[in-house]
PDB file of C-alpha atoms and ligand atoms in Angstrom:
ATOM      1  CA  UNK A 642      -2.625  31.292 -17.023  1.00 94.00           C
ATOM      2  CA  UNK A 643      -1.247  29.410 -13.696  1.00 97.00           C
ATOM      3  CA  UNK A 644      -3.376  30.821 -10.870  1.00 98.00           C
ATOM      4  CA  UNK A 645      -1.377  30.983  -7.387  1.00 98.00           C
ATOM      5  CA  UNK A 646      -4.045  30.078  -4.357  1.00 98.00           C
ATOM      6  CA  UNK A 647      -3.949  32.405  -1.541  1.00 98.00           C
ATOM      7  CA  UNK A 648      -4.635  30.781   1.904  1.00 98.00           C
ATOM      8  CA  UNK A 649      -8.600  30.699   2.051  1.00 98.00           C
ATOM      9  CA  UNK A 650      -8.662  28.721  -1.186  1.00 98.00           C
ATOM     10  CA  UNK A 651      -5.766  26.161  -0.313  1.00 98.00           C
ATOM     11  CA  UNK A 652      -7.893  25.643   2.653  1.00 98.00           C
ATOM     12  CA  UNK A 653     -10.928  25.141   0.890  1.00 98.00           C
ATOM     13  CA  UNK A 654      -8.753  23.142  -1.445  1.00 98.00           C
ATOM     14  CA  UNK A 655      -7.600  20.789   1.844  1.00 98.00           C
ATOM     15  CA  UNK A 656     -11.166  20.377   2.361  1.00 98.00           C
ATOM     16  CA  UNK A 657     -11.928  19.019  -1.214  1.00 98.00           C
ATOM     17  CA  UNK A 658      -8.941  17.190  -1.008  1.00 98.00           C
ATOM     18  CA  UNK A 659      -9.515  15.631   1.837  1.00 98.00           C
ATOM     19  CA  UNK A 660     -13.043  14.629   0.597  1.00 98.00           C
ATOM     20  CA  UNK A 661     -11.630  12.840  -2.681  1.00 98.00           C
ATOM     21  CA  UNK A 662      -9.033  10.951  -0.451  1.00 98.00           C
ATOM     22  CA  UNK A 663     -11.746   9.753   1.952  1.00 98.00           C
ATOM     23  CA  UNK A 664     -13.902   8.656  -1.414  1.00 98.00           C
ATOM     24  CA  UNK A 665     -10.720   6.463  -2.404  1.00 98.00           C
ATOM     25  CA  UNK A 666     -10.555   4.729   0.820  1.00 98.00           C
ATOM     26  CA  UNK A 667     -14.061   3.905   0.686  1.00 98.00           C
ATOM     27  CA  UNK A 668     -13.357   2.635  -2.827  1.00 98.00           C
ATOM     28  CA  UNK A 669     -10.607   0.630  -2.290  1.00 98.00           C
ATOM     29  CA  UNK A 670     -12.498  -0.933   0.626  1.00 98.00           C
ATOM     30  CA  UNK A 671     -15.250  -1.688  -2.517  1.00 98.00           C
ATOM     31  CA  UNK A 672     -12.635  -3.250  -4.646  1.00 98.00           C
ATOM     32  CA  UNK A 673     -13.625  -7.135  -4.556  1.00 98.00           C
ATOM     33  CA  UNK A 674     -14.501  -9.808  -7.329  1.00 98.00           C
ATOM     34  CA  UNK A 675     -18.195  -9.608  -8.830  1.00 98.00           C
ATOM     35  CA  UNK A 676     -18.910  -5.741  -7.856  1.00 98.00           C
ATOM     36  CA  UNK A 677     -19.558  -3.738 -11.076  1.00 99.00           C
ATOM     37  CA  UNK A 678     -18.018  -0.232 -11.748  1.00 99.00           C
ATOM     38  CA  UNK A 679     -21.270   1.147 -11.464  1.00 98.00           C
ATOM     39  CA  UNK A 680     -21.730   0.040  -7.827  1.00 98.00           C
ATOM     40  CA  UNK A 681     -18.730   1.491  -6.730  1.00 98.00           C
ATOM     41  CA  UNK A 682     -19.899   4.671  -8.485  1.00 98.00           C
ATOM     42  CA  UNK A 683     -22.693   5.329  -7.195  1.00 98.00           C
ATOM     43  CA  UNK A 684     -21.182   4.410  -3.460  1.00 98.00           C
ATOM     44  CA  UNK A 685     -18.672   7.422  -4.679  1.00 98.00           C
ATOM     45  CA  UNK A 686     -21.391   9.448  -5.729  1.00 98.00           C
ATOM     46  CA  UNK A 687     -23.424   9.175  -2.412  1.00 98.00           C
ATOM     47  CA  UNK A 688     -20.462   9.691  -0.319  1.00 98.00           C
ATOM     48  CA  UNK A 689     -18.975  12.992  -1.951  1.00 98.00           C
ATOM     49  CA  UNK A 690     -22.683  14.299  -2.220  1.00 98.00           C
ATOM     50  CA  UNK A 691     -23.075  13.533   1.440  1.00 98.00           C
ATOM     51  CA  UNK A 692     -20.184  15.547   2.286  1.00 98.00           C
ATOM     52  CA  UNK A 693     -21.756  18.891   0.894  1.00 98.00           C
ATOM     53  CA  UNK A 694     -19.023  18.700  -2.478  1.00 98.00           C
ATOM     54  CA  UNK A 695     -20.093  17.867  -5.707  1.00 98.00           C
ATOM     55  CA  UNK A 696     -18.204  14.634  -8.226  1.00 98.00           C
ATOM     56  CA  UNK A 697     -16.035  17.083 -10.130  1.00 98.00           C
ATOM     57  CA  UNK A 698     -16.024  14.302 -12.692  1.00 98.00           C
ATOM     58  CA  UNK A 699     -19.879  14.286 -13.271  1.00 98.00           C
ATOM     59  CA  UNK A 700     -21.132  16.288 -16.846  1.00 98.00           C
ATOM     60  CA  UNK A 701     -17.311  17.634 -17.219  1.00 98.00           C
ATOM     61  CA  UNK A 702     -17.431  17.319 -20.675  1.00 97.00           C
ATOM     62  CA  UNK A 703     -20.452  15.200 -20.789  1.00 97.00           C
ATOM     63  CA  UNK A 704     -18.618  12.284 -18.490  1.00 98.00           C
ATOM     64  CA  UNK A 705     -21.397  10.409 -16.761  1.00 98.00           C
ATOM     65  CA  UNK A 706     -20.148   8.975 -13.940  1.00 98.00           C
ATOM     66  CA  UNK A 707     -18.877  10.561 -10.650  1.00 98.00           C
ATOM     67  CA  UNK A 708     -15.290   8.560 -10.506  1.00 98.00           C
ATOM     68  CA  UNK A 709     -13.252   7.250 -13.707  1.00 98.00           C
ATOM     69  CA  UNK A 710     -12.771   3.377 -13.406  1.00 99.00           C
ATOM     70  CA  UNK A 711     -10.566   1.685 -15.917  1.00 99.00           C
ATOM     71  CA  UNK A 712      -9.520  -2.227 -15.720  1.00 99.00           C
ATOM     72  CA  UNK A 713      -6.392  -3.455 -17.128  1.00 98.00           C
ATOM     73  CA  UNK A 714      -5.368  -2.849 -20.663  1.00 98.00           C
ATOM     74  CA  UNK A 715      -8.069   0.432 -19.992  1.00 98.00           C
ATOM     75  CA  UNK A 716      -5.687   3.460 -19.029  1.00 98.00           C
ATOM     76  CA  UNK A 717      -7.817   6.246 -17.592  1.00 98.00           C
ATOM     77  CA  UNK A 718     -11.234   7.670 -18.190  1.00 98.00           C
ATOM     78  CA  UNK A 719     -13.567   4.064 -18.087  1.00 98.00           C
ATOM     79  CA  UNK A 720     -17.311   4.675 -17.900  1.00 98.00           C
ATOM     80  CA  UNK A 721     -18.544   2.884 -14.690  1.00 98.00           C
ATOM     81  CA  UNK A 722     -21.178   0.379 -16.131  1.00 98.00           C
ATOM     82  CA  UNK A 723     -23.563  -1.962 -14.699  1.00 98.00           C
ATOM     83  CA  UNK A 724     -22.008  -4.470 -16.935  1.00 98.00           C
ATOM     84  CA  UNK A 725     -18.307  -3.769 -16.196  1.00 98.00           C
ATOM     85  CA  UNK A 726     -18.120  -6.562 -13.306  1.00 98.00           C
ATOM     86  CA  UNK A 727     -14.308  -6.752 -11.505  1.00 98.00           C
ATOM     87  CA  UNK A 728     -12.586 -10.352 -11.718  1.00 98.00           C
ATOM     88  CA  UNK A 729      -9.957 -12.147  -9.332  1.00 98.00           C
ATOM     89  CA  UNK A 730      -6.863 -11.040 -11.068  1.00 98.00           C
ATOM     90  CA  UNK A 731      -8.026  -7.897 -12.526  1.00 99.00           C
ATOM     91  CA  UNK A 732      -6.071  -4.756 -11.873  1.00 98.00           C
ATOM     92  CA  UNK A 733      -8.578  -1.487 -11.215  1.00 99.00           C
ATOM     93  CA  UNK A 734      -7.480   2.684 -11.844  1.00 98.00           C
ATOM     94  CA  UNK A 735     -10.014   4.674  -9.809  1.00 99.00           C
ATOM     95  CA  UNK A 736     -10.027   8.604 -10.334  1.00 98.00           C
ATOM     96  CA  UNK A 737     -11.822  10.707  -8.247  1.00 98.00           C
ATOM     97  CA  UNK A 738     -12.726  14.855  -7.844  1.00 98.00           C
ATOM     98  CA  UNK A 739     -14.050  16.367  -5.177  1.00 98.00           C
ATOM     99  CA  UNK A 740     -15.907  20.300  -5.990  1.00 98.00           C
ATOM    100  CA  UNK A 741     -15.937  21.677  -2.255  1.00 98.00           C
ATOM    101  CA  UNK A 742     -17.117  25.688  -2.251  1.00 98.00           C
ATOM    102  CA  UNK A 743     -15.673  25.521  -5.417  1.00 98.00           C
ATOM    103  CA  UNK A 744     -12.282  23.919  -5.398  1.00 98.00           C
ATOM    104  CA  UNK A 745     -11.620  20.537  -6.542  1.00 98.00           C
ATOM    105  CA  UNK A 746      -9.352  18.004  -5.125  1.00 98.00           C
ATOM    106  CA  UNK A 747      -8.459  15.354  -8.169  1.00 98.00           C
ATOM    107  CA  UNK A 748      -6.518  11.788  -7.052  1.00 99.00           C
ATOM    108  CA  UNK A 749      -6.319   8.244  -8.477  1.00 99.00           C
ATOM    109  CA  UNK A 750      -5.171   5.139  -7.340  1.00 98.00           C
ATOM    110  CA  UNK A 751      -4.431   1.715  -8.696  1.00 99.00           C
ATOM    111  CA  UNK A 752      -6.237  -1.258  -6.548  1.00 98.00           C
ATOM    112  CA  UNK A 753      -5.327  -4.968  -7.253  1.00 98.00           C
ATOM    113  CA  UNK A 754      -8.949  -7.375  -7.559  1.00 98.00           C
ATOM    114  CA  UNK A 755      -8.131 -10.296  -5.187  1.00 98.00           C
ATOM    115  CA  UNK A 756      -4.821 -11.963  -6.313  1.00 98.00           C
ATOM    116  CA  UNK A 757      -3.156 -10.466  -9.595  1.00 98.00           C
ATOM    117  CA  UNK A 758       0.252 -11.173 -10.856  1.00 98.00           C
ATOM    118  CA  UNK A 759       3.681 -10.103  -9.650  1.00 98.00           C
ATOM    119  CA  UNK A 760       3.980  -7.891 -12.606  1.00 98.00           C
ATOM    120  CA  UNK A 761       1.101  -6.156 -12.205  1.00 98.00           C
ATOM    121  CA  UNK A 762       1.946  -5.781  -8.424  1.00 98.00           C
ATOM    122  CA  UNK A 763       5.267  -4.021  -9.473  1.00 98.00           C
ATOM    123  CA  UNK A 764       3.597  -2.170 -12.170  1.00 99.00           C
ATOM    124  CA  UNK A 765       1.300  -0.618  -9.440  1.00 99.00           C
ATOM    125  CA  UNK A 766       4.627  -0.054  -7.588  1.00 98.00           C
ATOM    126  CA  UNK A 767       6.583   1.479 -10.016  1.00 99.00           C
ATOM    127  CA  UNK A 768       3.800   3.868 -10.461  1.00 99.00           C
ATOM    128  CA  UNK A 769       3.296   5.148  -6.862  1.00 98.00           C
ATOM    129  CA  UNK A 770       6.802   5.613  -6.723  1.00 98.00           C
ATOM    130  CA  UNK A 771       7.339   7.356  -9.862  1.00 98.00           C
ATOM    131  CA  UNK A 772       5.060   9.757  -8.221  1.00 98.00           C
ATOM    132  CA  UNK A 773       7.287  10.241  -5.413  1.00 98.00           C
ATOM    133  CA  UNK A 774      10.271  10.668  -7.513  1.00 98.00           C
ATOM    134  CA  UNK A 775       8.510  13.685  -9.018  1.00 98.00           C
ATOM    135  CA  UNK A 776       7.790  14.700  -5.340  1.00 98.00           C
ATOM    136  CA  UNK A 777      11.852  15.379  -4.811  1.00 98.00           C
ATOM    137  CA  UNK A 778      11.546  18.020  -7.540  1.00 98.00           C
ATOM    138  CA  UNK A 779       8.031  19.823  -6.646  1.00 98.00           C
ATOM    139  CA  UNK A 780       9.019  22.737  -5.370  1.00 98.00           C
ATOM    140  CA  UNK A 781       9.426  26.486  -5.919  1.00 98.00           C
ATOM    141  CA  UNK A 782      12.012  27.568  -8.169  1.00 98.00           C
ATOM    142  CA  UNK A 783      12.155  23.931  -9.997  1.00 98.00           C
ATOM    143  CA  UNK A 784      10.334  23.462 -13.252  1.00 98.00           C
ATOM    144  CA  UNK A 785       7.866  21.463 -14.686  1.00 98.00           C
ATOM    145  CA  UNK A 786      10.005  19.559 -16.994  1.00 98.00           C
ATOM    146  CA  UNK A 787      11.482  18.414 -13.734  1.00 98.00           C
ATOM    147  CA  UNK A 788       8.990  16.918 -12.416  1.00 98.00           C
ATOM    148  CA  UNK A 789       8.575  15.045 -16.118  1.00 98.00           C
ATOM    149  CA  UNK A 790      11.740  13.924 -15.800  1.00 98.00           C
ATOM    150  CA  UNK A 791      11.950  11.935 -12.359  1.00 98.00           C
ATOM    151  CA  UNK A 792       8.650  10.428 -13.572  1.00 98.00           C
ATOM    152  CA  UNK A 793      10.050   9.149 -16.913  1.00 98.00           C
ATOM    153  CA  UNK A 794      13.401   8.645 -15.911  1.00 98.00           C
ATOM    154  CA  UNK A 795      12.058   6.346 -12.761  1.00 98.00           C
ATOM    155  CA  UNK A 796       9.311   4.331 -15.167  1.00 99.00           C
ATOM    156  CA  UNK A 797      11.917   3.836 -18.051  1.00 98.00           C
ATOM    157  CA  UNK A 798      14.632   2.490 -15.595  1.00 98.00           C
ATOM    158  CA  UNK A 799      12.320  -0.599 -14.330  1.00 98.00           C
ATOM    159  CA  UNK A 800      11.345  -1.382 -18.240  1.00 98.00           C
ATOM    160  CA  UNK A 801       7.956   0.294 -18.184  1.00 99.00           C
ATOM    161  CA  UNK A 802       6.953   3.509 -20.464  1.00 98.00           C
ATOM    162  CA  UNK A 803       4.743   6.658 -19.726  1.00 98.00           C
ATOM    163  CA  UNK A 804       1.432   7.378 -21.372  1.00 98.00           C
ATOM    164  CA  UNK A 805       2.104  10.910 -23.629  1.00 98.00           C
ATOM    165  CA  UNK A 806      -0.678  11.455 -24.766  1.00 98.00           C
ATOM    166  CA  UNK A 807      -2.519  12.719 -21.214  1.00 98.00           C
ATOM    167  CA  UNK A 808      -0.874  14.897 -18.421  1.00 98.00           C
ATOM    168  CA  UNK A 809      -0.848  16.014 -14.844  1.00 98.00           C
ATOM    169  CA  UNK A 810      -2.305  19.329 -14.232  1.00 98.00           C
ATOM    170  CA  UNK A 811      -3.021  22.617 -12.365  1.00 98.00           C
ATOM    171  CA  UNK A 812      -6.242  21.977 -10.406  1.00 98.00           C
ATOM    172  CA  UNK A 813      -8.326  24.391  -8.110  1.00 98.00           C
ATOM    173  CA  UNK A 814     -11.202  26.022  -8.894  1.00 98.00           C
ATOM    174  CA  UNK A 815     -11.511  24.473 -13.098  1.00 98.00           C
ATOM    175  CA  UNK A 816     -10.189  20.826 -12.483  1.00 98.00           C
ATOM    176  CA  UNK A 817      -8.068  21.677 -15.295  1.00 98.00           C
ATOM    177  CA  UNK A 818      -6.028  24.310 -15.360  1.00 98.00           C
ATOM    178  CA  UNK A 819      -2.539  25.383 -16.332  1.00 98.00           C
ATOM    179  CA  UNK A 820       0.376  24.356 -16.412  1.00 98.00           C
ATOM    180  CA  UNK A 821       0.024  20.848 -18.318  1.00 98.00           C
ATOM    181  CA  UNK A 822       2.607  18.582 -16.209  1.00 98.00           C
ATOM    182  CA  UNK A 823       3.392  15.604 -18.554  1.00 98.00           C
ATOM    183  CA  UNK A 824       4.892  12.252 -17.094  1.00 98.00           C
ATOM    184  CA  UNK A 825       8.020  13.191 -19.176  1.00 98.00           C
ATOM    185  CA  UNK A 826       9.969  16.283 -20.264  1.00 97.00           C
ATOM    186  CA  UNK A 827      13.866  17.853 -19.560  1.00 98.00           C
ATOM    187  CA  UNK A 828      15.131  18.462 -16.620  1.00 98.00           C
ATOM    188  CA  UNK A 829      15.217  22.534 -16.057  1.00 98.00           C
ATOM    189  CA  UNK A 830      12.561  23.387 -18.848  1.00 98.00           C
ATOM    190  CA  UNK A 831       9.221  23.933 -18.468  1.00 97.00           C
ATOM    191  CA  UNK A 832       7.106  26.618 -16.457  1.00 97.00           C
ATOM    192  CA  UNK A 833       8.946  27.635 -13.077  1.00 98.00           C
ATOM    193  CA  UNK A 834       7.024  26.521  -9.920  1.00 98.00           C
ATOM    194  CA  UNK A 835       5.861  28.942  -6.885  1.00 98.00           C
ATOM    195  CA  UNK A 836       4.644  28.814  -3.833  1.00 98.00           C
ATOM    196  CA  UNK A 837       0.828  28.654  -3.242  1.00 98.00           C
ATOM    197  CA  UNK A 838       0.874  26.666  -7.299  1.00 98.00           C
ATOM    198  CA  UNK A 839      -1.865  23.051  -6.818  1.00 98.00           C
ATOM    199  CA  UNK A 840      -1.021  20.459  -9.495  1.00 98.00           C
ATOM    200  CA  UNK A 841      -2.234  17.399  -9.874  1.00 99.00           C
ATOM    201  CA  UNK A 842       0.712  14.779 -10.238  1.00 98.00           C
ATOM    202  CA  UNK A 843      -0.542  11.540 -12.179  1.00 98.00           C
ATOM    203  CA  UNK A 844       1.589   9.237 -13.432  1.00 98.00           C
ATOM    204  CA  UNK A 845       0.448   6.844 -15.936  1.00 99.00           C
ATOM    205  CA  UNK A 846       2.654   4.070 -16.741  1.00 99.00           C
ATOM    206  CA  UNK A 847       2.377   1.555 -19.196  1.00 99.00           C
ATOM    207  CA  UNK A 848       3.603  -2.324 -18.814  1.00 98.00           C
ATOM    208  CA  UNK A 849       3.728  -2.530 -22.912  1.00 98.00           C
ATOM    209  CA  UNK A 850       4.468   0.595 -25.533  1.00 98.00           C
ATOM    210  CA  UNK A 851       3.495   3.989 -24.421  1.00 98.00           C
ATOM    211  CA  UNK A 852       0.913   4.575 -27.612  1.00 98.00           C
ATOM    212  CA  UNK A 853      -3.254   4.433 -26.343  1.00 98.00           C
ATOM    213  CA  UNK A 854      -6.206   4.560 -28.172  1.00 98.00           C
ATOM    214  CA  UNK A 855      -9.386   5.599 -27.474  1.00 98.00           C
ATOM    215  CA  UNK A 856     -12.408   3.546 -27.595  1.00 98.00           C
ATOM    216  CA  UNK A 857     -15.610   3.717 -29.650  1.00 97.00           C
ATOM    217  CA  UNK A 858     -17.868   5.417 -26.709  1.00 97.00           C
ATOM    218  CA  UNK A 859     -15.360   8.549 -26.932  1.00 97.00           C
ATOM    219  CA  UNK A 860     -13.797   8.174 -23.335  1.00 98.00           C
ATOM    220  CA  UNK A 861     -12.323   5.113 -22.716  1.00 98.00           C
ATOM    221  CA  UNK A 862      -8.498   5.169 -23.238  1.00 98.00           C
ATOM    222  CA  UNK A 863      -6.609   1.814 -23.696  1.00 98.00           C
ATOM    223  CA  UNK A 864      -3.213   1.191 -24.050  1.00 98.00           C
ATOM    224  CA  UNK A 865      -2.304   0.004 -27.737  1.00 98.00           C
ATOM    225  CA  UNK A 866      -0.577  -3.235 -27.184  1.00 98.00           C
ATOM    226  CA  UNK A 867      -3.558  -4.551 -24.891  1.00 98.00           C
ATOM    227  CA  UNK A 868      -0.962  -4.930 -21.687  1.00 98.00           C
ATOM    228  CA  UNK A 869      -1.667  -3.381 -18.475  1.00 99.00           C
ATOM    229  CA  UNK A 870      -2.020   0.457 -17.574  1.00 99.00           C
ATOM    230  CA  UNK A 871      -1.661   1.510 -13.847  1.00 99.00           C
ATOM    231  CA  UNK A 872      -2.131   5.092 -12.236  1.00 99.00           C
ATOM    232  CA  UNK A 873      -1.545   6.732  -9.463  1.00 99.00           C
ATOM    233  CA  UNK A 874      -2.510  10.619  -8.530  1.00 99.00           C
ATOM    234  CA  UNK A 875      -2.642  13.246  -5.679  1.00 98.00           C
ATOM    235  CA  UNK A 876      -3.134  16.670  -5.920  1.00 99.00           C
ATOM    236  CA  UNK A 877      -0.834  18.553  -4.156  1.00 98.00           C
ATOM    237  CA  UNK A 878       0.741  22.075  -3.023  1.00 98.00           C
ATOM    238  CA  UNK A 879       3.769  24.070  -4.378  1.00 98.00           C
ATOM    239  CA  UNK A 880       6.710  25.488  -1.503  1.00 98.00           C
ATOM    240  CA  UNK A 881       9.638  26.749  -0.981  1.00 98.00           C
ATOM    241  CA  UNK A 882      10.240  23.253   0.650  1.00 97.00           C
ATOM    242  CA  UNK A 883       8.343  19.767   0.318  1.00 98.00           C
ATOM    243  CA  UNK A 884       5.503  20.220  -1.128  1.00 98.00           C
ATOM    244  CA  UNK A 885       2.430  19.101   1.061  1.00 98.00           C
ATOM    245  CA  UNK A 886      -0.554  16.539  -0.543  1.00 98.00           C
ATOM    246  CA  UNK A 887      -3.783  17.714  -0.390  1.00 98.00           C
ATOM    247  CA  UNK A 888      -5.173  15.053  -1.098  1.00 98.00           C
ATOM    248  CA  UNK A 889      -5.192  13.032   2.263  1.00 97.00           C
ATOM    249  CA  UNK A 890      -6.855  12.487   5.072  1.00 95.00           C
ATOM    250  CA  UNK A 891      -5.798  14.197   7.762  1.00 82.00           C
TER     251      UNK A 891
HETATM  252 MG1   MG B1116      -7.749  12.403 -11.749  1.00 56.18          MG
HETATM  253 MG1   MG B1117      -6.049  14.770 -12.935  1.00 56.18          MG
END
């Protein structure tokens, strides 16, 4: 069931959305060789608690760590570890939520670790803009499968492919909820968008084939061919006109 916000919860929504942005700057500031996932975890952690919201990410499902941070071939969902340490070169996908009075605001980003390679600098490109490809079609009376479509469409055209096998989402007061928004799909089909709709637009894009795997410890998912993953996410709000990111900070 797709669950329209009225105004007091897109506010509230801002508000968690506006927490998870802040959490990403603060990570991204974090991003440097020799600092472990688990460092900038916990610094995610303390912030977001700090802030009166709650890691949206923590125990959902049994996930035990407050942000999702996922190095190179890893696509989305890495366990921050004490022994995951971040090397000169290294590409790094960091996935926050923020719970504020209940709402959650959901966003990724893609952070390069010192230096890293022109491909991977146009990989992490190619991504963010995908994302604003979609953003041309997110609005009421459009569908889903439109939004699919400028993603793929976008990726495919500068030689890179979209993961399948995970999607953008409704988000609000579950972090999941519907409709499922893939990263591909036909132009015109799909669920209709409204106003007062929140979906989480995350495009992940694959330098290699589009098939992943998931790891042994039953969260980590890595691309198949062992070549880089990037991702980039916002939640954001459904209009009549341009739809307007909640996840920023104002
Ligand atoms: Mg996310
Ligand atoms: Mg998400």
């Amino acid at each position: 069931m797709i669950i329209i916000k009225n105004s007091e919860q897109i506010a509230l929504m801002k508000k968690a959305g506006q927490i998870t942005a802040e959490a990403l700057l603060l990570a991204r500031d974090l991003v440097r060789p020799g600092i472990s996932t688990k460092e900038i975890d916990t610094k995610i952690h303390a912030f977001i608690t700090k802030c009166g919201a709650v890691p949206s990410f923590l125990g959902y499902g049994g996930f035990p760590g407050s942000a999702c941070i996922s190095i190179n071939d890893e696509v989305i969902h890495g366990i921050p570890s004490a022994k995951r340490i971040l090397n000169e070169g290294d590409i790094v996908k960091i996935d926050v939520g923020a719970r504020y009075r209940g709402y959650n605001g959901d966003s990724a980003r893609t952070f390069p670790v010192g230096k890293v390679s022109d491909e991977a600098l146009r990989l992490i490109s190619v991504t963010e803009q995908s994302f604003y490809e979609a953003m041309k079609f997110a609005k009421a009376g459009n569908r889903v499968g439109d939004i699919g479509s400028a993603v793929e469409n976008f990726v495919i055209s500068n030689g890179f492919s979209v993961v399948k096998e995970y999607v953008g989402h409704g988000v609000g007061a579950e972090l999941h909820e519907d409709p499922s928004v893939p990263n591909y799909g036909k132009a015109g089909k799909g669920a209709r968008l409204y106003p007062g709709m929140t979906l989480a637009i995350e495009p992940m894009v694959n330098a290699g084939v589009e098939g992943v795997k998931v790891l042994k410890d039953g969260w980590t998912v890595k691309t198949l061919d062992g070549k880089l993953s990037a991702h980039y996410e916002n939640s954001i709000l459904i209009t009549e006109g341009d739809p307007i990111m909640l996840t920023v900070v104002s």
